[in-house]
Amino acid sequence: MDRFENNLKNQMKEANNVSYPDFDRMWSSIEQNEMKVAGGESVPLRQRKRKRIAIITGLSVALMATPVYAALNYDWSNLLSYRAGIQTALEQGLGQTIEQSVTKDGITLTVHTAFIDENRTFLLYSLNPGSRAGEQLAFDHIGLKDKEGQSIEGRYSHQWNEELGVFQGYFETDWVADGQMADIEFAMENIHFTGDGKQSINYDPSNSNTQVFPIQKDGIDSVSLQSFDQSDGNVLLRTAITYTDPEMSSRGWVRVEAINDKSEIIKETEPSFNGTPGAAGEFVNQQIFESDHLLAEGTAFQLAYDRTLESAEGTWSLDMALSKKQMDNGTFKETLNIPVDQVPGGTKIHEMIITPTQVRLILTHEEKYTQVPYMEYQLDIGGTLLNGNIWSVQGQHNKTELRFEMTGLNAASLANQPVSLIAKHRVDAYDGDKSPIRLTDISAKHQTITTSIAGYPITWIYYMKENNLYVESSSADPAFGGVNQTYYLDGNDRNYGMPAMTSLFGDDNNKHMDVYENFDKTELEVYISKYATHKRDDVLRVQLKAGK
């Protein structure tokens, strides 16, 4: 669900794992800024705030002449805040008018406008829930089918329009038609209307051991909470959630809320991570609070989540004939094949695809799973800068894409403009060395040692807790990007610690924590599997085409 993607980006403005034990693949996923389960599905890191959107209506009758009048009758700007190229195309009067509706069980789905070009297929829709209650929507399935009946997956997001009484949404997919026309079906299956669910839990913040609370309600089985004191006066709260209804793991947004004696929700000191899959089928949340706030007298705790208030069974589907024709005037491809020696793996910028809504650069690599080692991307088009993001290409491990939303530009004018790629803030990943970190006198007491790797100092804290060994690492050097994982040797076999702390590759937090379960020794030699480094001032500039 694309609202999760948006919220993750919001988190990154303010400041994706593989199931055990495939840690090499996990590292590869983390390097690509994604968390993945074994099947390859992106796992949402979620932190959501509900907003009711005020909508501007009553546009001038003159707009009746434009082909996208009905879509413009809604304000899509907030919904499209991370899809600015679609908003730009709307403002330019682009988009294929669809205006098809289907009503079933008192619920009306309307597809207003479609954008189909050489980069993506994008639909703007609204859903009138009729008399249904609920502040949010969830679906058992939403997507497209081609004329052969093959499912086409994608991303979606929606917001409630209070004034008009409809949900406004979009569906986006990387699928594009082979020819100029495509017959497709857009469908939603089993609509669930959700609202806030609350459940008080008697959590004791002064007890750092695992506390388990059976819920057995609204599809939630149980939650277990465990706390870890941090050196800066904060406390890390780790919540493991199991479900009786597997669907809740993807749409329930289950989290713990701390409430002070004034009935106010206590704010976290850092962005939280929600819904990381665990090794035993649980889903793990990570939150960081000021310790004093949780320990203050009168603090209470509750489980908060989205619960299903009402469901409408069935399928809402519309058949559409989509056309690329309108977007063709501003669409062109250019083969580049520019080697980028600063990026490992035999990387080339192979192709640039420009459409009225988006610019994509297709990067190819001689080596699979090559990581493009930069965190920020811009496209300089005749002095206008477009901000972009990096994407892995599903099923194509020798490709990476850079995507830039078309903002403030007319795509047709790009043909004569000079274009350059700018990449900033380099983060490199390295294999650990063969130097062991010797942990001695292991006990419940927190013990600290200092080592180094490649000249970077690392502080290690280790201790026993509930028959498990915890090994924490951090560095005072901001150029050190953190240890990704540790292991110990049993003969020639590596035994990896399970990551007990979630972080984003390339962020400013270089803390890490592993747990070795059911540990019964007093000494251990552990090794660094991989680590990262930052070069925040590193700037790569590659000219893609000269202006005319």
Coordinates of C-alpha atoms in Angstrom, one line a residue, residues 138-142 188-192 247 251 313:
A138 CA -8.3 -1.7 2.8
F139 CA -8.7 -4.3 0.0
D140 CA -8.0 -8.0 -0.3
H141 CA -6.7 -7.1 -3.8
I142 CA -6.4 -4.1 -6.0
M188 CA -10.9 -4.0 -6.3
E189 CA -11.8 -7.2 -4.4
N190 CA -13.5 -7.2 -1.0
I191 CA -13.4 -3.7 0.5
H192 CA -12.8 -3.3 4.2
E247 CA -4.2 -9.9 6.7
R251 CA -3.2 -3.6 6.9
E313 CA -17.6 -8.6 -0.3

